Amino acid sequence: MIKLSRIVLMFLFVGILVACQPRERVIDYPAFQAKNSASLEISRIVLNDTATVIYADVEQYPGGWARVDAGIYILANGQKYFALKSEGLKLNEKFEMRDTGLLSFKLFFPPLPKGVNSIDVIESRMNLGGWHIWGLNLNPDVEMTAVAIPSDVSARDWKEATTLPPAELKMGKTRVKVHLCGYRDLMDGRDVELFVSDMFNPGKELSKRIDQDHSCTFEFDQYSTTWLYLSNTLFRTMIVLDPGDDVEVYVDLGEATRRASRYQKDRMKAHRLAYVVGESRFVSLNYALQDEYEDGFSMYSFYKDINGMNADEYIAYVMKLYRAEMERLANDKALPDGVRKYRELGVKGFVMRLVCSGESNLETAYREANHIGWDQREIDFKAPEFTDKHFAVLQELDVNRLDMLYARDFPYCFDIVCYRIPSLDRLEKILGSQEGFLIDYFKLQGIYDQLENMKPLTKEQRRNLASIDPYYTKAFEQVKQQIDAKVAESKVKAEKRIREIPSVSEKKLFDAIMARYKGKVVMVDLWATWCGPCRGAIASFEPRKNKFKDKDVVFVYITNESSPESKWLEMVAGIEGEHYRLNRKQWDYICDYFGVDGIPSYVIVDRDGNARLRNNLRGSGMLEQELSGML
């Protein structure tokens, strides 16, 4: 009896010990509704009675850094649970990324109440790039549902893109309203970018900030059927529109962040990225284009495969890839005919670029095979010569037609053909025709540049324009009117900032410019209107200039004739400082003198006139600190 009681007591004791152990629940690779950064991934969440542990992985470029704010917290049922500690990095301290660019760490939070099915992880800091994740699913048995897109949009009767409408040349004012569905107040991506590039808008970039209902509207002149990109820091999508279309685009940010996730891309259910509704011939096509799609034309091993090839071998290899991809598209029964034709045109445009960039691609292959960076200019490599015999495959590609406007590489695929084959006679012989869209495009070369630089057309340009469709003349007349109106408006603001270039030799030019600011600290920004990083750096630094108001600091901006004069005037109107636009010879001398290898580049001149190239100051914060220290 005593022995039995001891056994019972022992089992009771063990039971009490087991009951006192923390009950643990593990969720591996939890799904989420949306997140703010593609670099941060959650691999595991452990829930028990003593703590909530989040296992996180960060991937960034090697040499970068990561930091987790000490105020990071879990939001569950309206209650905040702040981080208690971390392992793998110290909260609030920068962590230098290893050579791999990978970092794993753990965050410990207080235990959560029972019944919590989803949580948000929020960094307390409000600056861009905060590591916020919304709707982490703690109940893997329940599938995450897409709730961002309004049901009256997603549930429409969407028709299949059975045909591809013919591309058109016409003028019209296009309107695109973008709705960021599922946007949260702490999200990045307040600014939406629109990039359109048609016949007379070579790389036009527009930017709008979303309003209180998380939408923004773009209006722009369009001159042909074309594609356009919509993007912000969280998504990127492409749609096709005609001039004069009036559409609304509903973007699912939850789906956008799923597609960008390394861990959830293939785990969570896929949804359509965006829905395009409104007045357009391309509603069905744009609906289909928002599905995830993997191009069969893989470039994964391209440079490895072409290394060491001669010109004949290279062209044969490229055309082999082309024929295989066209055959794959033809045999893909899941593709509606309209989508298939659209993708075929995209392949043609891409292959045009490959055909006409053989020398540079073969050099890239050589550099990659021998681990030679582009900072080493002189290498033991000579590209094979490509002749019209090789470019003759353009006739097989059948690209001398108007529907090449659909190609994602238009107009760049046409531009490179015109660059590599700079003779109209040669191009006509290669294509076997004296008419067609590519022939017309060749005849239009340089006209837009002349208008942007406010110069009259040459005799040859006028002759070429008169020999093709009258539409082009009407379109250029409208473009010129718009440029003239914009220049007149810009000059009012810009003229007081533009300085006359001293009449001295190239060798004395920089000193002559700096003599105007003797005894002051001068920041010289070497930039161009077409340079994205230049524009971004200028916009970032512009608000910081207020700190130097009424102090002996001068901001000098130097560009060259590659910046179209009309665009330069437009931008100068919004950039406080002293502005100079040099000719190519003047620009090249200054760049060679200081050893400039790219833009933006900065030259800092102290009060004594000593000038040094300071590209280590690329970054508005460092630039501000340097200038402050010189006062």
XYZ file of C-alpha atoms in Angstrom:
631
model
C 0.000 0.000 0.000
C 2.829 2.331 0.907
C 4.655 1.356 -2.270
C 1.552 2.090 -4.371
C 1.151 5.505 -2.732
C 4.735 6.361 -3.585
C 4.144 5.433 -7.195
C 1.008 7.595 -7.305
C 2.878 10.494 -5.721
C 5.703 10.106 -8.216
C 3.295 10.282 -11.165
C 1.582 13.275 -9.625
C 4.948 14.997 -9.223
C 5.927 14.271 -12.818
C 2.535 15.508 -13.972
C 3.000 18.736 -12.063
C 6.461 19.202 -13.597
C 5.100 18.630 -17.084
C 2.227 21.008 -16.442
C 4.670 23.652 -15.249
C 6.778 23.415 -18.390
C 6.185 26.258 -20.873
C 3.665 25.167 -23.496
C 5.201 25.869 -26.860
C 3.711 26.434 -30.285
C 5.919 26.781 -33.366
C 4.878 28.398 -36.640
C 7.435 27.956 -39.412
C 7.471 30.462 -42.269
C 4.289 32.266 -41.214
C 2.246 33.851 -43.973
C 1.539 37.596 -43.853
C -0.851 40.142 -45.312
C 1.764 42.738 -46.282
C 5.233 43.941 -45.378
C 7.340 46.996 -45.894
C 10.709 45.531 -46.823
C 11.747 42.719 -49.130
C 15.023 42.315 -47.226
C 13.404 41.138 -43.954
C 11.886 37.659 -43.720
C 10.368 35.786 -40.765
C 11.367 32.119 -40.716
C 9.777 31.061 -37.422
C 7.617 32.266 -34.540
C 7.731 30.414 -31.214
C 4.919 31.019 -28.717
C 5.036 29.831 -25.112
C 4.002 30.964 -21.647
C 7.199 32.921 -21.023
C 7.995 34.626 -24.322
C 7.199 35.196 -27.973
C 10.295 34.593 -30.082
C 10.582 35.778 -33.681
C 13.317 34.313 -35.878
C 14.269 36.822 -38.562
C 16.567 36.751 -41.583
C 17.859 39.797 -43.435
C 19.403 39.823 -46.893
C 21.149 42.958 -48.132
C 24.110 43.718 -50.325
C 27.464 42.713 -48.756
C 29.128 45.632 -47.049
C 25.829 47.274 -46.152
C 24.393 47.454 -42.681
C 21.250 46.616 -40.768
C 19.702 48.091 -37.631
C 16.657 47.132 -35.594
C 15.049 49.881 -33.543
C 14.873 49.192 -29.810
C 11.247 50.281 -29.887
C 10.151 47.437 -32.167
C 6.942 45.847 -30.934
C 4.261 43.274 -31.638
C 0.740 44.600 -32.089
C -1.888 42.002 -31.125
C -5.579 42.788 -30.645
C -4.739 46.471 -30.232
C -2.103 45.851 -27.520
C 1.609 46.614 -27.952
C 4.251 44.146 -26.728
C 7.715 45.720 -26.889
C 10.912 43.771 -27.535
C 12.688 42.561 -24.396
C 15.990 41.528 -25.931
C 17.630 40.208 -29.070
C 20.185 37.616 -30.130
C 22.378 37.884 -33.214
C 22.495 41.685 -33.170
C 22.134 44.486 -30.644
C 19.021 46.599 -30.803
C 19.557 50.184 -31.980
C 23.093 49.449 -33.200
C 24.249 49.181 -36.790
C 25.322 45.711 -37.825
C 27.773 45.488 -40.719
C 26.618 42.848 -43.181
C 28.970 39.961 -43.846
C 30.358 39.085 -47.251
C 27.319 36.903 -47.866
C 24.926 39.775 -47.211
C 22.918 37.498 -44.890
C 22.090 37.999 -41.210
C 19.942 35.880 -38.885
C 18.769 37.046 -35.474
C 16.064 36.490 -32.856
C 13.761 38.978 -31.158
C 12.181 38.214 -27.781
C 8.826 39.714 -26.773
C 6.452 39.104 -23.847
C 4.072 36.134 -24.162
C 0.848 36.744 -26.053
C -2.648 36.041 -24.722
C -4.434 32.923 -25.848
C -6.620 33.250 -28.891
C -4.369 35.631 -30.846
C -4.495 34.509 -34.476
C -2.441 37.213 -36.175
C 0.056 39.897 -35.217
C 1.784 42.919 -36.691
C 5.491 43.545 -36.131
C 6.176 47.281 -36.148
C 9.377 49.277 -35.773
C 8.623 52.388 -33.772
C 10.629 54.664 -36.060
C 8.637 56.389 -38.777
C 11.428 56.871 -41.301
C 11.452 55.174 -44.680
C 12.611 51.598 -44.697
C 11.101 50.635 -41.343
C 10.784 46.882 -40.882
C 7.038 46.527 -40.552
C 5.078 43.327 -41.230
C 1.299 43.199 -41.028
C -0.974 40.220 -40.476
C 1.537 37.504 -39.585
C -0.601 34.378 -39.434
C -0.344 32.391 -36.177
C -2.918 29.847 -37.321
C -1.440 27.941 -40.291
C -4.653 25.931 -40.697
C -6.437 29.083 -41.848
C -5.454 30.295 -45.334
C -4.676 33.975 -45.727
C -7.295 35.671 -47.873
C -6.798 38.543 -50.289
C -8.911 41.432 -49.032
C -7.148 44.461 -50.478
C -8.888 44.778 -53.868
C -12.505 46.036 -53.726
C -14.855 43.148 -54.462
C -16.773 45.100 -57.102
C -13.500 45.307 -59.053
C -12.095 41.800 -58.603
C -15.464 40.081 -59.146
C -16.135 41.645 -62.545
C -16.754 39.500 -65.581
C -13.250 39.683 -67.028
C -13.004 38.685 -70.680
C -10.157 36.651 -72.136
C -7.630 38.485 -74.329
C -8.394 36.475 -77.457
C -7.009 39.115 -79.830
C -4.312 41.785 -79.779
C -5.737 45.063 -81.118
C -3.646 46.706 -83.848
C -1.211 49.332 -82.570
C -2.087 52.912 -83.466
C -0.349 56.203 -84.122
C -2.489 59.007 -82.734
C -2.391 61.832 -80.205
C -4.376 62.026 -76.997
C -4.393 63.010 -73.335
C -4.170 59.845 -71.234
C -5.403 59.632 -67.647
C -4.325 56.956 -65.167
C -5.605 56.880 -61.585
C -3.695 54.524 -59.283
C -5.211 53.045 -56.113
C -2.799 51.460 -53.611
C -5.071 48.821 -52.082
C -3.984 47.578 -48.675
C -1.773 50.595 -48.005
C -0.923 51.213 -44.326
C 0.107 54.524 -42.795
C 3.594 53.268 -41.890
C 4.273 51.918 -45.364
C 6.886 53.226 -47.739
C 5.787 53.958 -51.267
C 3.904 57.206 -50.773
C 5.272 58.330 -54.128
C 4.120 56.472 -57.229
C 6.213 56.633 -60.402
C 4.910 56.362 -63.951
C 7.342 55.711 -66.792
C 6.117 55.954 -70.370
C 8.151 55.752 -73.546
C 6.343 56.050 -76.854
C 7.204 57.651 -80.185
C 7.585 61.171 -78.801
C 8.014 60.552 -75.083
C 11.448 58.912 -74.893
C 11.599 57.868 -71.268
C 9.127 60.303 -69.712
C 9.025 59.925 -65.923
C 6.202 61.272 -63.773
C 5.849 61.123 -60.001
C 2.803 61.671 -57.792
C 2.270 61.424 -54.036
C -0.826 59.536 -52.929
C -3.598 61.461 -51.208
C -5.632 60.533 -48.127
C -7.525 57.762 -49.905
C -4.205 56.235 -51.024
C -4.619 57.133 -54.686
C -3.048 59.511 -57.196
C -3.813 60.554 -60.769
C -1.505 61.019 -63.752
C -2.377 62.927 -66.913
C 0.025 63.072 -69.836
C 0.193 63.434 -73.607
C 0.610 60.182 -75.485
C 1.428 59.736 -79.167
C 1.046 56.033 -79.878
C -0.060 52.733 -78.431
C 2.574 51.861 -75.861
C 3.399 50.162 -72.580
C 4.001 52.029 -69.370
C 5.421 51.072 -65.989
C 3.812 51.944 -62.677
C 5.878 51.471 -59.543
C 6.818 52.538 -56.059
C 9.159 50.959 -53.514
C 6.741 48.046 -53.008
C 5.441 47.132 -56.460
C 6.111 47.338 -60.160
C 3.714 46.502 -62.946
C 3.300 47.158 -66.633
C 0.150 47.959 -68.593
C -0.633 48.809 -72.220
C -2.645 51.880 -73.220
C -3.737 53.918 -76.215
C -3.521 57.714 -76.342
C -6.654 59.145 -74.743
C -7.384 56.121 -72.531
C -8.944 56.864 -69.136
C -8.310 54.033 -66.677
C -8.041 53.237 -62.988
C -5.443 50.786 -61.706
C -6.083 48.933 -58.441
C -2.797 47.554 -57.068
C -2.780 44.804 -54.416
C 0.169 45.682 -52.160
C -0.232 42.424 -50.262
C 0.305 40.471 -53.461
C 3.192 42.759 -54.415
C 5.020 42.028 -51.163
C 4.289 38.291 -51.457
C 5.932 38.229 -54.877
C 8.964 40.039 -53.449
C 9.265 37.618 -50.520
C 12.004 35.008 -50.692
C 10.152 32.741 -48.233
C 6.502 33.236 -49.157
C 6.608 33.619 -52.940
C 6.036 29.891 -53.426
C 4.214 29.183 -50.146
C 1.346 31.649 -50.117
C -1.452 31.553 -52.651
C -0.834 33.814 -55.641
C -3.296 36.502 -56.665
C -3.513 39.021 -59.465
C -1.214 41.986 -58.817
C -3.447 44.688 -60.289
C -6.761 45.292 -62.010
C -7.158 47.886 -64.767
C -10.664 49.212 -65.428
C -11.977 52.029 -67.597
C -12.085 53.215 -71.183
C -9.446 51.224 -73.062
C -9.127 48.541 -75.736
C -6.679 46.730 -73.470
C -8.759 45.890 -70.391
C -8.585 42.147 -71.137
C -4.889 42.210 -72.034
C -3.962 44.187 -68.925
C -5.986 41.764 -66.811
C -3.952 38.852 -68.177
C -0.620 40.664 -67.788
C -1.069 40.885 -64.003
C -0.710 37.120 -63.570
C 2.700 35.845 -62.550
C 4.576 34.770 -65.650
C 8.057 33.390 -66.133
C 9.699 34.188 -69.454
C 11.085 31.096 -71.118
C 13.907 33.185 -72.565
C 16.257 32.713 -69.631
C 19.455 34.754 -69.439
C 20.730 32.775 -66.457
C 23.587 31.074 -68.342
C 23.707 33.399 -71.360
C 27.093 35.016 -70.707
C 28.662 31.713 -69.735
C 27.383 30.110 -72.938
C 28.569 32.839 -75.324
C 32.041 33.308 -73.846
C 34.680 32.834 -76.540
C 32.251 32.801 -79.469
C 32.950 34.537 -82.761
C 30.325 36.715 -84.475
C 28.821 33.860 -86.537
C 28.521 31.594 -83.505
C 27.002 34.349 -81.396
C 24.269 35.207 -83.917
C 23.505 31.516 -84.473
C 23.180 30.996 -80.720
C 20.901 34.022 -80.241
C 18.643 32.930 -83.094
C 18.504 29.413 -81.680
C 17.227 30.862 -78.403
C 14.743 33.006 -80.321
C 13.292 30.112 -82.312
C 13.022 27.940 -79.216
C 11.135 30.630 -77.313
C 8.776 31.334 -80.211
C 8.054 27.612 -80.454
C 7.412 27.428 -76.708
C 4.922 30.292 -76.913
C 3.193 28.719 -79.912
C 2.741 25.453 -77.995
C 1.551 27.046 -74.741
C -2.157 26.248 -74.921
C -2.864 28.098 -71.665
C -2.024 31.458 -73.242
C -4.895 33.353 -74.892
C -4.018 34.339 -78.461
C -3.844 38.045 -77.632
C -1.371 37.456 -74.816
C 0.688 35.082 -76.971
C 1.040 37.649 -79.758
C 1.954 40.323 -77.233
C 4.686 38.158 -75.704
C 6.003 37.176 -79.138
C 6.514 40.851 -79.949
C 8.329 41.268 -76.645
C 10.691 38.441 -77.577
C 11.369 40.031 -80.960
C 12.283 43.354 -79.355
C 14.579 41.682 -76.850
C 16.345 39.654 -79.543
C 16.832 42.817 -81.629
C 18.866 44.213 -78.756
C 20.890 41.012 -78.418
C 21.660 40.930 -82.142
C 22.848 44.537 -82.179
C 24.874 44.393 -78.954
C 27.056 41.384 -79.727
C 30.379 43.118 -79.054
C 29.392 44.415 -75.618
C 27.754 41.112 -74.630
C 30.844 39.127 -75.612
C 33.043 41.515 -73.634
C 30.748 41.123 -70.624
C 31.026 37.347 -70.976
C 34.828 37.589 -71.068
C 34.930 39.830 -68.002
C 32.622 37.561 -66.016
C 34.587 34.448 -66.947
C 37.845 36.108 -65.890
C 36.455 38.053 -62.911
C 37.397 41.443 -64.385
C 35.359 44.421 -63.201
C 34.354 47.356 -65.383
C 36.581 49.667 -63.369
C 39.487 48.048 -65.255
C 39.160 49.628 -68.674
C 42.103 48.071 -70.494
C 41.755 44.298 -70.879
C 43.189 41.636 -73.159
C 40.033 41.241 -75.220
C 39.077 42.204 -78.744
C 35.468 41.788 -79.781
C 34.771 40.125 -83.140
C 33.461 42.324 -85.928
C 29.743 42.234 -86.667
C 28.713 43.154 -90.210
C 25.507 43.497 -92.208
C 25.711 39.757 -92.830
C 24.986 39.259 -89.132
C 22.364 41.993 -88.900
C 20.486 40.344 -91.789
C 18.643 38.195 -89.223
C 16.536 41.300 -88.489
C 14.554 40.386 -91.594
C 13.739 36.976 -90.126
C 12.670 38.648 -86.886
C 10.059 40.587 -88.898
C 10.363 43.789 -86.869
C 9.691 46.412 -89.559
C 6.068 46.806 -88.495
C 3.918 49.066 -86.347
C 2.919 46.501 -83.732
C 6.514 46.514 -82.459
C 5.162 49.380 -80.351
C 4.003 46.592 -78.025
C 7.545 45.348 -77.387
C 8.730 45.978 -73.838
C 12.090 47.009 -75.273
C 10.606 49.682 -77.553
C 11.984 52.209 -78.408
C 15.388 51.007 -77.194
C 15.397 47.995 -79.524
C 14.859 50.384 -82.459
C 17.406 52.891 -81.160
C 20.188 50.300 -81.047
C 19.410 49.194 -84.613
C 19.676 52.806 -85.804
C 22.939 53.193 -83.881
C 24.536 50.014 -85.256
C 23.246 50.555 -88.797
C 23.612 54.341 -89.241
C 22.877 54.322 -92.980
C 19.350 54.314 -94.404
C 20.527 52.525 -97.563
C 22.128 49.763 -95.495
C 19.043 49.371 -93.317
C 16.735 49.147 -96.345
C 18.940 46.436 -97.878
C 19.062 44.466 -94.618
C 15.283 44.630 -94.165
C 14.581 44.119 -97.869
C 12.198 47.082 -97.949
C 12.112 50.850 -98.356
C 8.949 51.176 -96.283
C 7.775 50.153 -92.847
C 7.727 51.342 -89.256
C 11.425 50.743 -88.560
C 12.325 52.642 -91.749
C 10.112 55.553 -90.654
C 11.633 55.470 -87.183
C 15.117 55.711 -88.682
C 14.095 58.832 -90.612
C 12.870 60.455 -87.391
C 16.255 60.131 -85.675
C 17.473 63.329 -84.027
C 14.295 65.355 -84.562
C 13.090 65.152 -80.962
C 16.581 66.058 -79.721
C 16.584 69.137 -81.943
C 13.258 70.253 -80.510
C 14.372 69.649 -76.916
C 17.465 71.742 -77.536
C 15.305 74.433 -79.180
C 17.115 74.172 -82.504
C 15.584 74.196 -86.013
C 15.417 70.959 -87.970
C 18.150 70.286 -90.500
C 17.390 70.045 -94.229
C 17.751 66.268 -94.099
C 15.378 66.023 -91.138
C 12.773 68.159 -92.902
C 13.153 66.040 -96.039
C 12.780 62.800 -94.080
C 9.728 64.111 -92.250
C 8.051 65.068 -95.519
C 8.619 61.580 -96.970
C 6.617 59.646 -94.361
C 3.154 59.630 -92.767
C 1.886 63.232 -92.205
C 0.948 62.167 -88.674
C 4.566 62.576 -87.596
C 4.668 66.207 -88.735
C 1.486 67.002 -86.786
C 2.803 65.224 -83.710
C 6.132 67.063 -83.782
C 4.320 70.374 -84.186
C 2.386 69.651 -80.995
C 5.550 68.545 -79.193
C 7.291 71.768 -80.211
C 4.400 73.888 -78.950
C 4.493 72.117 -75.598
C 8.272 72.472 -75.283
C 8.122 76.181 -76.183
C 5.383 76.797 -73.611
C 7.268 74.929 -70.897
C 10.529 76.732 -71.696
C 8.813 80.122 -71.525
C 7.419 79.221 -68.110
C 10.724 77.805 -66.850
C 12.801 80.772 -67.999
C 10.986 83.101 -65.626
C 12.288 81.101 -62.646
C 15.487 79.721 -64.132
C 17.117 82.768 -65.713
C 18.108 84.311 -62.380
C 20.023 81.116 -61.550
C 21.795 80.596 -64.878
C 25.287 82.047 -65.163
C 27.232 83.030 -68.252
C 30.193 80.797 -69.032
C 33.498 82.741 -68.831
C 35.184 83.317 -72.198
C 38.421 81.496 -71.393
C 40.111 78.274 -72.490
C 39.047 74.901 -71.109
C 42.180 74.831 -68.919
C 41.228 78.084 -67.191
C 37.453 77.608 -67.125
C 36.996 75.991 -63.705
C 39.238 78.556 -61.986
C 37.412 81.375 -63.772
C 34.072 80.106 -62.504
C 35.377 79.674 -58.953
C 36.879 83.186 -58.980
C 33.320 84.493 -58.818
C 32.951 82.917 -55.369
C 36.350 83.774 -53.887
C 36.515 83.439 -50.104
C 33.469 81.171 -49.915
C 32.944 77.438 -49.553
C 31.695 76.030 -52.858
C 29.988 72.716 -53.514
C 30.233 71.826 -57.210
C 27.761 69.178 -58.392
C 28.597 67.575 -61.762
C 25.296 66.176 -63.013
C 22.926 65.645 -65.949
C 19.172 65.836 -66.407
C 18.991 62.232 -67.654
C 20.904 60.847 -64.644
C 18.477 59.277 -62.149
C 20.946 59.164 -59.217
C 21.804 62.825 -59.906
C 18.166 63.868 -59.723
C 17.600 61.800 -56.599
C 20.622 63.275 -54.817
C 19.624 66.830 -55.739
C 16.060 66.334 -54.505
C 17.326 64.811 -51.257
C 19.767 67.643 -50.548
C 17.546 70.561 -51.587
C 15.743 70.908 -48.195
C 19.098 70.881 -46.369
C 20.215 74.081 -48.083
C 18.171 76.131 -45.622
C 20.822 75.402 -42.999
C 23.377 77.327 -45.085
C 21.211 80.320 -45.874
C 23.015 83.641 -45.285
C 26.301 81.769 -44.812
C 29.328 81.753 -47.092
C 28.347 78.588 -48.948
C 27.624 78.511 -52.687
C 26.003 75.639 -54.578
C 27.236 75.357 -58.172
C 25.667 72.905 -60.623
C 27.545 72.052 -63.816
C 26.101 69.956 -66.631
C 26.805 69.581 -70.353
C 25.015 69.538 -73.683
C 23.844 65.957 -73.193
C 21.227 67.555 -70.932
C 18.579 68.867 -73.354
C 18.315 72.610 -72.916
C 14.536 72.644 -72.443
C 14.701 69.932 -69.777
C 17.654 71.669 -68.117
C 15.739 74.952 -67.885
C 12.745 73.134 -66.436
C 14.848 71.468 -63.730
C 16.990 74.517 -62.939
C 13.795 76.340 -61.977
C 13.519 74.006 -58.990
C 17.197 73.794 -57.946
C 18.535 76.678 -55.892
C 22.094 77.590 -56.839
C 24.382 78.754 -59.643
C 23.956 76.831 -62.906
C 26.296 76.301 -65.868
C 25.770 74.250 -69.046
C 29.094 73.512 -70.745
C 29.901 72.210 -74.179
C 31.362 68.726 -74.495
C 34.981 69.879 -74.755
C 34.727 72.038 -71.623
C 32.988 69.280 -69.677
C 35.497 66.602 -70.701
C 38.451 68.736 -69.617
C 37.032 69.366 -66.130
C 36.131 65.684 -65.695
C 39.584 64.550 -66.830
C 41.295 67.100 -64.603
C 39.524 65.926 -61.449
C 39.404 62.244 -62.422
C 35.616 62.032 -62.582
C 34.512 58.484 -63.435
C 30.754 58.941 -63.219
C 27.977 61.216 -62.066
C 26.865 62.571 -59.747
C 30.321 63.725 -58.677
C 31.197 66.464 -56.219
C 34.089 68.903 -56.094
C 34.451 70.809 -52.813
C 36.297 74.139 -52.863
C 37.393 75.660 -49.536
C 37.679 79.371 -48.697
C 41.279 79.428 -49.943
C 40.287 78.092 -53.357
C 41.603 74.546 -52.875
C 39.449 72.141 -54.891
C 39.164 68.381 -54.416
C 36.958 65.666 -55.882
C 34.948 64.257 -52.954
C 32.840 61.357 -54.157
C 33.000 59.879 -50.672
C 30.324 62.467 -49.868
C 27.665 60.852 -52.052
C 24.802 61.097 -49.604
C 23.023 64.248 -48.457
C 23.838 63.710 -44.772
C 27.584 63.390 -45.335
C 27.584 66.353 -47.704
C 25.795 68.528 -45.162
C 28.206 67.486 -42.411
C 31.264 68.240 -44.567
C 30.054 71.707 -45.555
C 29.127 72.549 -41.957
C 32.620 71.591 -40.827
C 34.207 73.986 -43.323
C 32.420 77.093 -42.036
